[in-house]
Tab-separated table of N, CA and C in Angstrom:
chain	number	residue	atom	x	y	z
A	1	MET	N	-21.427	-14.016	23.825
A	1	MET	CA	-20.715	-14.344	22.608
A	1	MET	C	-20.294	-13.028	21.939
A	2	SER	N	-19.065	-12.987	21.449
A	2	SER	CA	-18.546	-11.774	20.835
A	2	SER	C	-19.076	-11.602	19.416
A	3	VAL	N	-19.002	-10.378	18.929
A	3	VAL	CA	-19.398	-10.095	17.550
A	3	VAL	C	-18.538	-10.907	16.595
A	4	PHE	N	-17.249	-11.007	16.905
A	4	PHE	CA	-16.336	-11.778	16.082
A	4	PHE	C	-16.811	-13.229	15.971
A	5	ALA	N	-17.200	-13.815	17.086
A	5	ALA	CA	-17.646	-15.211	17.088
A	5	ALA	C	-18.913	-15.392	16.253
A	6	VAL	N	-19.843	-14.453	16.339
A	6	VAL	CA	-21.094	-14.540	15.579
A	6	VAL	C	-20.810	-14.456	14.081
A	7	VAL	N	-19.988	-13.507	13.668
A	7	VAL	CA	-19.658	-13.360	12.251
A	7	VAL	C	-18.909	-14.586	11.759
A	8	TYR	N	-17.970	-15.055	12.545
A	8	TYR	CA	-17.168	-16.226	12.200
A	8	TYR	C	-18.068	-17.439	11.994
A	9	MET	N	-18.981	-17.706	12.921
A	9	MET	CA	-19.884	-18.852	12.800
A	9	MET	C	-20.836	-18.678	11.621
A	10	SER	N	-21.349	-17.475	11.427
A	10	SER	CA	-22.276	-17.225	10.325
A	10	SER	C	-21.612	-17.419	8.972
A	11	ALA	N	-20.372	-16.970	8.856
A	11	ALA	CA	-19.640	-17.126	7.594
A	11	ALA	C	-19.312	-18.587	7.333
A	12	ASN	N	-18.923	-19.311	8.362
A	12	ASN	CA	-18.556	-20.719	8.183
A	12	ASN	C	-19.741	-21.618	7.879
A	13	THR	N	-20.930	-21.219	8.287
A	13	THR	CA	-22.117	-22.027	8.020
A	13	THR	C	-22.856	-21.583	6.768
A	14	GLY	N	-22.376	-20.504	6.127
A	14	GLY	CA	-22.987	-20.038	4.892
A	14	GLY	C	-24.181	-19.129	5.081
A	15	ILE	N	-24.451	-18.718	6.314
A	15	ILE	CA	-25.576	-17.814	6.558
A	15	ILE	C	-25.328	-16.477	5.869
A	16	ILE	N	-24.094	-16.011	5.934
A	16	ILE	CA	-23.699	-14.800	5.229
A	16	ILE	C	-22.482	-15.119	4.371
A	17	ASP	N	-22.252	-14.324	3.354
A	17	ASP	CA	-21.116	-14.527	2.467
A	17	ASP	C	-19.817	-14.330	3.235
A	18	ALA	N	-18.963	-15.330	3.207
A	18	ALA	CA	-17.747	-15.319	4.013
A	18	ALA	C	-16.815	-14.173	3.645
A	19	GLY	N	-16.577	-13.953	2.370
A	19	GLY	CA	-15.658	-12.893	1.959
A	19	GLY	C	-16.116	-11.529	2.410
A	20	ASP	N	-17.401	-11.245	2.199
A	20	ASP	CA	-17.939	-9.956	2.605
A	20	ASP	C	-17.938	-9.803	4.122
A	21	ALA	N	-18.253	-10.872	4.826
A	21	ALA	CA	-18.290	-10.822	6.290
A	21	ALA	C	-16.916	-10.529	6.861
A	22	TYR	N	-15.905	-11.244	6.369
A	22	TYR	CA	-14.559	-11.041	6.884
A	22	TYR	C	-14.058	-9.635	6.555
A	23	ALA	N	-14.324	-9.171	5.343
A	23	ALA	CA	-13.872	-7.843	4.948
A	23	ALA	C	-14.530	-6.761	5.792
A	24	THR	N	-15.838	-6.879	5.981
A	24	THR	CA	-16.555	-5.896	6.787
A	24	THR	C	-16.053	-5.884	8.220
A	25	LEU	N	-15.885	-7.052	8.791
A	25	LEU	CA	-15.416	-7.139	10.165
A	25	LEU	C	-13.995	-6.610	10.298
A	26	PHE	N	-13.149	-6.936	9.337
A	26	PHE	CA	-11.752	-6.518	9.398
A	26	PHE	C	-11.629	-5.002	9.273
A	27	GLU	N	-12.521	-4.386	8.501
A	27	GLU	CA	-12.477	-2.942	8.296
A	27	GLU	C	-13.242	-2.177	9.368
A	28	SER	N	-13.884	-2.859	10.279
A	28	SER	CA	-14.673	-2.202	11.316
A	28	SER	C	-13.776	-1.630	12.407
A	29	ASP	N	-14.401	-0.973	13.364
A	29	ASP	CA	-13.672	-0.386	14.482
A	29	ASP	C	-13.561	-1.328	15.675
A	30	PHE	N	-13.953	-2.601	15.491
A	30	PHE	CA	-13.859	-3.546	16.589
A	30	PHE	C	-12.407	-3.807	16.939
A	31	ALA	N	-12.165	-3.987	18.212
A	31	ALA	CA	-10.805	-4.289	18.672
A	31	ALA	C	-10.603	-5.803	18.646
A	32	PHE	N	-9.478	-6.243	18.112
A	32	PHE	CA	-9.146	-7.649	18.023
A	32	PHE	C	-7.828	-7.900	18.721
A	33	THR	N	-7.688	-9.096	19.225
A	33	THR	CA	-6.363	-9.502	19.681
A	33	THR	C	-5.526	-9.750	18.428
A	34	ASP	N	-4.237	-9.835	18.592
A	34	ASP	CA	-3.370	-10.114	17.447
A	34	ASP	C	-3.731	-11.448	16.811
A	35	GLU	N	-4.035	-12.434	17.632
A	35	GLU	CA	-4.383	-13.757	17.119
A	35	GLU	C	-5.698	-13.729	16.337
A	36	GLU	N	-6.700	-13.001	16.842
A	36	GLU	CA	-7.971	-12.881	16.121
A	36	GLU	C	-7.773	-12.172	14.783
A	37	ALA	N	-6.977	-11.116	14.778
A	37	ALA	CA	-6.720	-10.374	13.545
A	37	ALA	C	-5.986	-11.263	12.532
A	38	LYS	N	-5.029	-12.049	12.997
A	38	LYS	CA	-4.284	-12.964	12.132
A	38	LYS	C	-5.230	-14.012	11.543
A	39	ASN	N	-6.075	-14.609	12.374
A	39	ASN	CA	-7.035	-15.610	11.896
A	39	ASN	C	-8.002	-15.015	10.882
A	40	LEU	N	-8.480	-13.813	11.161
A	40	LEU	CA	-9.410	-13.144	10.262
A	40	LEU	C	-8.741	-12.861	8.916
A	41	TYR	N	-7.523	-12.386	8.946
A	41	TYR	CA	-6.774	-12.119	7.716
A	41	TYR	C	-6.597	-13.406	6.909
A	42	GLU	N	-6.221	-14.492	7.572
A	42	GLU	CA	-5.994	-15.763	6.884
A	42	GLU	C	-7.279	-16.299	6.269
A	43	ARG	N	-8.388	-16.186	6.981
A	43	ARG	CA	-9.665	-16.665	6.441
A	43	ARG	C	-10.116	-15.797	5.266
A	44	GLN	N	-9.900	-14.496	5.372
A	44	GLN	CA	-10.264	-13.610	4.279
A	44	GLN	C	-9.415	-13.920	3.045
A	45	ARG	N	-8.142	-14.151	3.229
A	45	ARG	CA	-7.262	-14.481	2.113
A	45	ARG	C	-7.690	-15.804	1.464
A	46	ALA	N	-8.017	-16.823	2.264
A	46	ALA	CA	-8.474	-18.104	1.721
A	46	ALA	C	-9.774	-17.929	0.929
A	47	GLU	N	-10.664	-17.070	1.398
A	47	GLU	CA	-11.917	-16.812	0.697
A	47	GLU	C	-11.654	-16.118	-0.637
A	48	GLU	N	-10.712	-15.200	-0.670
A	48	GLU	CA	-10.365	-14.532	-1.925
A	48	GLU	C	-9.778	-15.527	-2.928
A	49	ILE	N	-8.948	-16.435	-2.446
A	49	ILE	CA	-8.373	-17.472	-3.315
A	49	ILE	C	-9.486	-18.380	-3.839
A	50	ARG	N	-10.420	-18.754	-2.962
A	50	ARG	CA	-11.545	-19.608	-3.363
A	50	ARG	C	-12.346	-18.947	-4.483
A	51	ARG	N	-12.633	-17.674	-4.341
A	51	ARG	CA	-13.395	-16.954	-5.361
A	51	ARG	C	-12.639	-16.901	-6.693
A	52	ALA	N	-11.340	-16.702	-6.620
A	52	ALA	CA	-10.534	-16.662	-7.845
A	52	ALA	C	-10.552	-18.014	-8.555
A	53	ILE	N	-10.471	-19.097	-7.796
A	53	ILE	CA	-10.497	-20.438	-8.387
A	53	ILE	C	-11.855	-20.730	-9.021
A	54	LEU	N	-12.925	-20.255	-8.395
A	54	LEU	CA	-14.271	-20.478	-8.942
A	54	LEU	C	-14.493	-19.767	-10.273
A	55	ALA	N	-13.601	-18.880	-10.664
A	55	ALA	CA	-13.720	-18.196	-11.950
A	55	ALA	C	-13.447	-19.153	-13.113
A	56	TYR	N	-12.782	-20.275	-12.835
A	56	TYR	CA	-12.567	-21.273	-13.884
A	56	TYR	C	-13.900	-21.944	-14.199
A	57	PRO	N	-14.299	-21.984	-15.472
A	57	PRO	CA	-15.599	-22.575	-15.825
A	57	PRO	C	-15.675	-24.077	-15.562
A	58	GLU	N	-14.537	-24.760	-15.463
A	58	GLU	CA	-14.527	-26.206	-15.229
A	58	GLU	C	-14.840	-26.570	-13.775
A	59	ILE	N	-14.839	-25.581	-12.881
A	59	ILE	CA	-14.942	-25.846	-11.446
A	59	ILE	C	-16.277	-25.341	-10.907
A	60	THR	N	-16.958	-26.218	-10.157
A	60	THR	CA	-18.268	-25.845	-9.614
A	60	THR	C	-18.220	-25.512	-8.126
A	61	ASN	N	-17.276	-26.080	-7.398
A	61	ASN	CA	-17.195	-25.825	-5.962
A	61	ASN	C	-15.750	-26.028	-5.532
A	62	VAL	N	-15.355	-25.333	-4.478
A	62	VAL	CA	-13.976	-25.455	-4.011
A	62	VAL	C	-13.886	-25.098	-2.537
A	63	LYS	N	-13.028	-25.791	-1.836
A	63	LYS	CA	-12.697	-25.498	-0.438
A	63	LYS	C	-11.192	-25.276	-0.386
A	64	VAL	N	-10.779	-24.175	0.206
A	64	VAL	CA	-9.360	-23.813	0.293
A	64	VAL	C	-8.975	-23.688	1.756
A	65	VAL	N	-7.909	-24.377	2.129
A	65	VAL	CA	-7.366	-24.268	3.481
A	65	VAL	C	-5.910	-23.842	3.344
A	66	ILE	N	-5.583	-22.719	3.939
A	66	ILE	CA	-4.229	-22.180	3.875
A	66	ILE	C	-3.635	-22.186	5.278
A	67	ASP	N	-2.442	-22.709	5.387
A	67	ASP	CA	-1.657	-22.585	6.616
A	67	ASP	C	-0.507	-21.662	6.260
A	68	PHE	N	-0.532	-20.452	6.791
A	68	PHE	CA	0.477	-19.461	6.451
A	68	PHE	C	1.822	-19.750	7.101
A	69	GLY	N	1.881	-20.802	7.899
A	69	GLY	CA	3.136	-21.176	8.538
A	69	GLY	C	3.477	-20.254	9.699
A	70	GLU	N	4.634	-20.471	10.240
A	70	GLU	CA	5.105	-19.642	11.341
A	70	GLU	C	6.464	-19.077	10.980
A	71	ILE	N	6.615	-17.823	11.253
A	71	ILE	CA	7.901	-17.181	11.040
A	71	ILE	C	8.453	-16.836	12.418
A	72	THR	N	9.643	-17.302	12.682
A	72	THR	CA	10.264	-16.994	13.961
A	72	THR	C	11.462	-16.104	13.727
A	73	SER	N	11.765	-15.287	14.707
A	73	SER	CA	12.899	-14.376	14.581
A	73	SER	C	14.217	-15.065	14.931
A	74	ASP	N	14.151	-16.257	15.485
A	74	ASP	CA	15.344	-16.988	15.885
A	74	ASP	C	15.843	-17.820	14.700
A	75	VAL	N	16.860	-17.309	14.023
A	75	VAL	CA	17.360	-17.967	12.822
A	75	VAL	C	18.055	-19.290	13.152
A	76	VAL	N	18.773	-19.336	14.265
A	76	VAL	CA	19.536	-20.529	14.621
A	76	VAL	C	18.634	-21.670	15.060
A	77	PHE	N	17.646	-21.371	15.892
A	77	PHE	CA	16.769	-22.406	16.449
A	77	PHE	C	15.338	-22.241	15.944
A	78	SER	N	15.196	-21.974	14.690
A	78	SER	CA	13.878	-21.750	14.117
A	78	SER	C	13.049	-23.041	14.147
A	79	SER	N	11.870	-22.947	14.725
A	79	SER	CA	10.961	-24.094	14.733
A	79	SER	C	9.722	-23.783	13.899
A	80	GLY	N	9.825	-22.742	13.075
A	80	GLY	CA	8.693	-22.360	12.244
A	80	GLY	C	8.376	-23.435	11.227
A	81	ARG	N	7.121	-23.459	10.796
A	81	ARG	CA	6.716	-24.432	9.775
A	81	ARG	C	6.441	-23.673	8.483
A	82	ASP	N	6.600	-24.370	7.383
A	82	ASP	CA	6.401	-23.765	6.076
A	82	ASP	C	4.923	-23.560	5.800
A	83	ALA	N	4.635	-22.564	4.982
A	83	ALA	CA	3.262	-22.332	4.542
A	83	ALA	C	2.831	-23.485	3.645
A	84	SER	N	1.537	-23.814	3.684
A	84	SER	CA	1.003	-24.882	2.836
A	84	SER	C	-0.441	-24.562	2.470
A	85	ALA	N	-0.908	-25.215	1.418
A	85	ALA	CA	-2.287	-25.019	0.967
A	85	ALA	C	-2.873	-26.345	0.529
A	86	SER	N	-4.128	-26.553	0.886
A	86	SER	CA	-4.885	-27.716	0.426
A	86	SER	C	-6.134	-27.208	-0.275
A	87	VAL	N	-6.372	-27.719	-1.462
A	87	VAL	CA	-7.529	-27.318	-2.248
A	87	VAL	C	-8.296	-28.579	-2.622
A	88	VAL	N	-9.583	-28.597	-2.305
A	88	VAL	CA	-10.460	-29.694	-2.707
A	88	VAL	C	-11.537	-29.066	-3.583
A	89	LEU	N	-11.671	-29.583	-4.805
A	89	LEU	CA	-12.614	-28.953	-5.721
A	89	LEU	C	-13.477	-29.968	-6.427
A	90	SER	N	-14.576	-29.474	-6.962
A	90	SER	CA	-15.486	-30.292	-7.764
A	90	SER	C	-15.423	-29.790	-9.194
A	91	ALA	N	-15.184	-30.719	-10.110
A	91	ALA	CA	-15.151	-30.384	-11.530
A	91	ALA	C	-16.538	-30.561	-12.118
A	92	LYS	N	-16.870	-29.760	-13.118
A	92	LYS	CA	-18.199	-29.797	-13.720
A	92	LYS	C	-18.563	-31.148	-14.298
A	93	GLU	N	-17.698	-31.746	-15.047
A	93	GLU	CA	-18.042	-32.969	-15.761
A	93	GLU	C	-17.402	-34.206	-15.147
A	94	ASP	N	-16.969	-34.114	-13.910
A	94	ASP	CA	-16.331	-35.226	-13.210
A	94	ASP	C	-15.147	-35.802	-13.979
A	95	ASN	N	-14.504	-34.991	-14.778
A	95	ASN	CA	-13.311	-35.411	-15.502
A	95	ASN	C	-12.082	-34.866	-14.801
A	96	ALA	N	-10.938	-35.476	-15.072
A	96	ALA	CA	-9.689	-34.938	-14.551
A	96	ALA	C	-9.455	-33.565	-15.180
A	97	LEU	N	-8.922	-32.657	-14.395
A	97	LEU	CA	-8.669	-31.298	-14.872
A	97	LEU	C	-7.373	-31.235	-15.667
A	98	SER	N	-7.305	-30.297	-16.584
A	98	SER	CA	-6.113	-30.154	-17.413
A	98	SER	C	-4.949	-29.614	-16.589
A	99	GLU	N	-3.758	-29.860	-17.096
A	99	GLU	CA	-2.553	-29.361	-16.433
A	99	GLU	C	-2.563	-27.836	-16.384
A	100	GLN	N	-3.133	-27.195	-17.410
A	100	GLN	CA	-3.202	-25.737	-17.434
A	100	GLN	C	-4.060	-25.202	-16.290
A	101	VAL	N	-5.189	-25.838	-16.029
A	101	VAL	CA	-6.064	-25.401	-14.941
A	101	VAL	C	-5.353	-25.599	-13.596
A	102	ILE	N	-4.721	-26.748	-13.421
A	102	ILE	CA	-4.011	-27.023	-12.166
A	102	ILE	C	-2.887	-26.021	-11.956
A	103	GLN	N	-2.120	-25.753	-13.001
A	103	GLN	CA	-1.039	-24.770	-12.890
A	103	GLN	C	-1.599	-23.389	-12.580
A	104	GLY	N	-2.734	-23.059	-13.169
A	104	GLY	CA	-3.373	-21.771	-12.892
A	104	GLY	C	-3.793	-21.642	-11.444
A	105	ILE	N	-4.388	-22.700	-10.904
A	105	ILE	CA	-4.797	-22.697	-9.494
A	105	ILE	C	-3.577	-22.561	-8.591
A	106	ALA	N	-2.530	-23.320	-8.903
A	106	ALA	CA	-1.308	-23.241	-8.102
A	106	ALA	C	-0.713	-21.840	-8.156
A	107	GLU	N	-0.788	-21.205	-9.303
A	107	GLU	CA	-0.233	-19.854	-9.441
A	107	GLU	C	-1.065	-18.829	-8.662
A	108	ILE	N	-2.375	-19.014	-8.633
A	108	ILE	CA	-3.230	-18.135	-7.818
A	108	ILE	C	-2.790	-18.221	-6.355
A	109	ILE	N	-2.594	-19.438	-5.886
A	109	ILE	CA	-2.180	-19.636	-4.490
A	109	ILE	C	-0.785	-19.069	-4.273
A	110	ARG	N	0.121	-19.377	-5.161
A	110	ARG	CA	1.516	-18.946	-5.014
A	110	ARG	C	1.627	-17.427	-4.998
A	111	SER	N	0.843	-16.756	-5.810
A	111	SER	CA	0.915	-15.296	-5.846
A	111	SER	C	0.160	-14.647	-4.680
A	112	SER	N	-0.708	-15.403	-4.029
A	112	SER	CA	-1.470	-14.867	-2.894
A	112	SER	C	-0.806	-15.122	-1.550
A	113	VAL	N	0.020	-16.148	-1.480
A	113	VAL	CA	0.710	-16.505	-0.239
A	113	VAL	C	2.201	-16.455	-0.538
A	114	SER	N	2.832	-15.368	-0.160
A	114	SER	CA	4.201	-15.107	-0.611
A	114	SER	C	5.219	-16.146	-0.156
A	115	SER	N	5.009	-16.775	0.957
A	115	SER	CA	6.021	-17.692	1.487
A	115	SER	C	5.798	-19.154	1.092
A	116	ILE	N	4.822	-19.427	0.244
A	116	ILE	CA	4.503	-20.827	-0.071
A	116	ILE	C	5.332	-21.327	-1.257
A	117	GLU	N	5.729	-22.571	-1.174
A	117	GLU	CA	6.450	-23.231	-2.258
A	117	GLU	C	5.485	-24.164	-2.983
A	118	TYR	N	5.725	-24.390	-4.274
A	118	TYR	CA	4.825	-25.240	-5.061
A	118	TYR	C	4.664	-26.633	-4.469
A	119	GLU	N	5.730	-27.196	-3.914
A	119	GLU	CA	5.631	-28.560	-3.374
A	119	GLU	C	4.733	-28.636	-2.134
A	120	ASN	N	4.361	-27.490	-1.580
A	120	ASN	CA	3.478	-27.459	-0.411
A	120	ASN	C	2.032	-27.143	-0.782
A	121	ILE	N	1.706	-27.274	-2.058
A	121	ILE	CA	0.337	-27.052	-2.531
A	121	ILE	C	-0.243	-28.401	-2.951
A	122	THR	N	-1.359	-28.781	-2.356
A	122	THR	CA	-2.039	-30.034	-2.673
A	122	THR	C	-3.401	-29.707	-3.278
A	123	ILE	N	-3.679	-30.278	-4.427
A	123	ILE	CA	-4.960	-30.069	-5.100
A	123	ILE	C	-5.588	-31.434	-5.350
A	124	THR	N	-6.830	-31.588	-4.887
A	124	THR	CA	-7.570	-32.844	-5.028
A	124	THR	C	-8.951	-32.519	-5.578
A	125	ASP	N	-9.475	-33.389	-6.433
A	125	ASP	CA	-10.824	-33.151	-6.938
A	125	ASP	C	-11.819	-34.151	-6.345
A	126	ASN	N	-13.080	-33.996	-6.737
A	126	ASN	CA	-14.162	-34.814	-6.191
A	126	ASN	C	-14.064	-36.282	-6.590
A	127	ASN	N	-13.202	-36.633	-7.549
A	127	ASN	CA	-12.975	-38.030	-7.925
A	127	ASN	C	-11.725	-38.592	-7.273
A	128	LEU	N	-11.203	-37.880	-6.300
A	128	LEU	CA	-9.994	-38.253	-5.554
A	128	LEU	C	-8.748	-38.295	-6.436
A	129	ASN	N	-8.759	-37.517	-7.514
A	129	ASN	CA	-7.536	-37.307	-8.279
A	129	ASN	C	-6.677	-36.327	-7.492
A	130	ILE	N	-5.434	-36.695	-7.268
A	130	ILE	CA	-4.505	-35.808	-6.578
A	130	ILE	C	-3.579	-35.239	-7.640
A	131	TYR	N	-3.533	-33.924	-7.729
A	131	TYR	CA	-2.762	-33.277	-8.776
A	131	TYR	C	-1.427	-32.798	-8.232
A	132	GLN	N	-0.409	-33.070	-8.990
A	132	GLN	CA	0.935	-32.652	-8.645
A	132	GLN	C	1.198	-31.337	-9.366
A	133	VAL	N	1.541	-30.318	-8.624
A	133	VAL	CA	1.803	-29.030	-9.222
A	133	VAL	C	3.077	-29.121	-10.044
A	134	GLY	N	2.981	-28.694	-11.299
A	134	GLY	CA	4.124	-28.754	-12.195
A	134	GLY	C	4.202	-30.036	-12.994
A	135	GLY	N	3.246	-30.928	-12.792
A	135	GLY	CA	3.273	-32.196	-13.528
A	135	GLY	C	1.876	-32.642	-13.862
A	136	SER	N	1.757	-33.864	-14.304
A	136	SER	CA	0.444	-34.402	-14.642
A	136	SER	C	-0.232	-34.945	-13.388
A	137	ASN	N	-1.532	-35.170	-13.508
A	137	ASN	CA	-2.276	-35.619	-12.325
A	137	ASN	C	-1.938	-37.068	-11.969
A	138	LEU	N	-2.047	-37.347	-10.675
A	138	LEU	CA	-1.802	-38.697	-10.174
A	138	LEU	C	-3.158	-39.297	-9.825
A	139	GLN	N	-3.503	-40.409	-10.400
A	139	GLN	CA	-4.780	-41.056	-10.100
A	139	GLN	C	-4.647	-41.884	-8.825
A	140	THR	N	-5.595	-41.741	-7.922
A	140	THR	CA	-5.579	-42.543	-6.693
A	140	THR	C	-6.861	-43.330	-6.568
């Protein structure tokens, strides 16, 4: 098993802090394939976004999944997909979150992932409220 695999599994299971693990591994002298380096960068970026969202006092836990999309050099026959983000969070008092908090979370994501559009950001809380970025929450 590679060092990359051990760190990756340890970070995903919570044995070690994911942000610190990814940063340490990324800054090390280990050789990575382009795909491994891309995956490591994406996971580190998602962890940084997660930490920023946890700074809101209304939020107790959060999971962030970022798809950075694909960029192709073929403009005519581009089959690339757009970047997207899914955020699942737990609110402290099990209440719906304010529009300001939702907009703040969306802005954290938007400023961290340069190619993402607001309509490709999905935010859901532990009560299955689905929040529309730029509008009020939708109850499901």
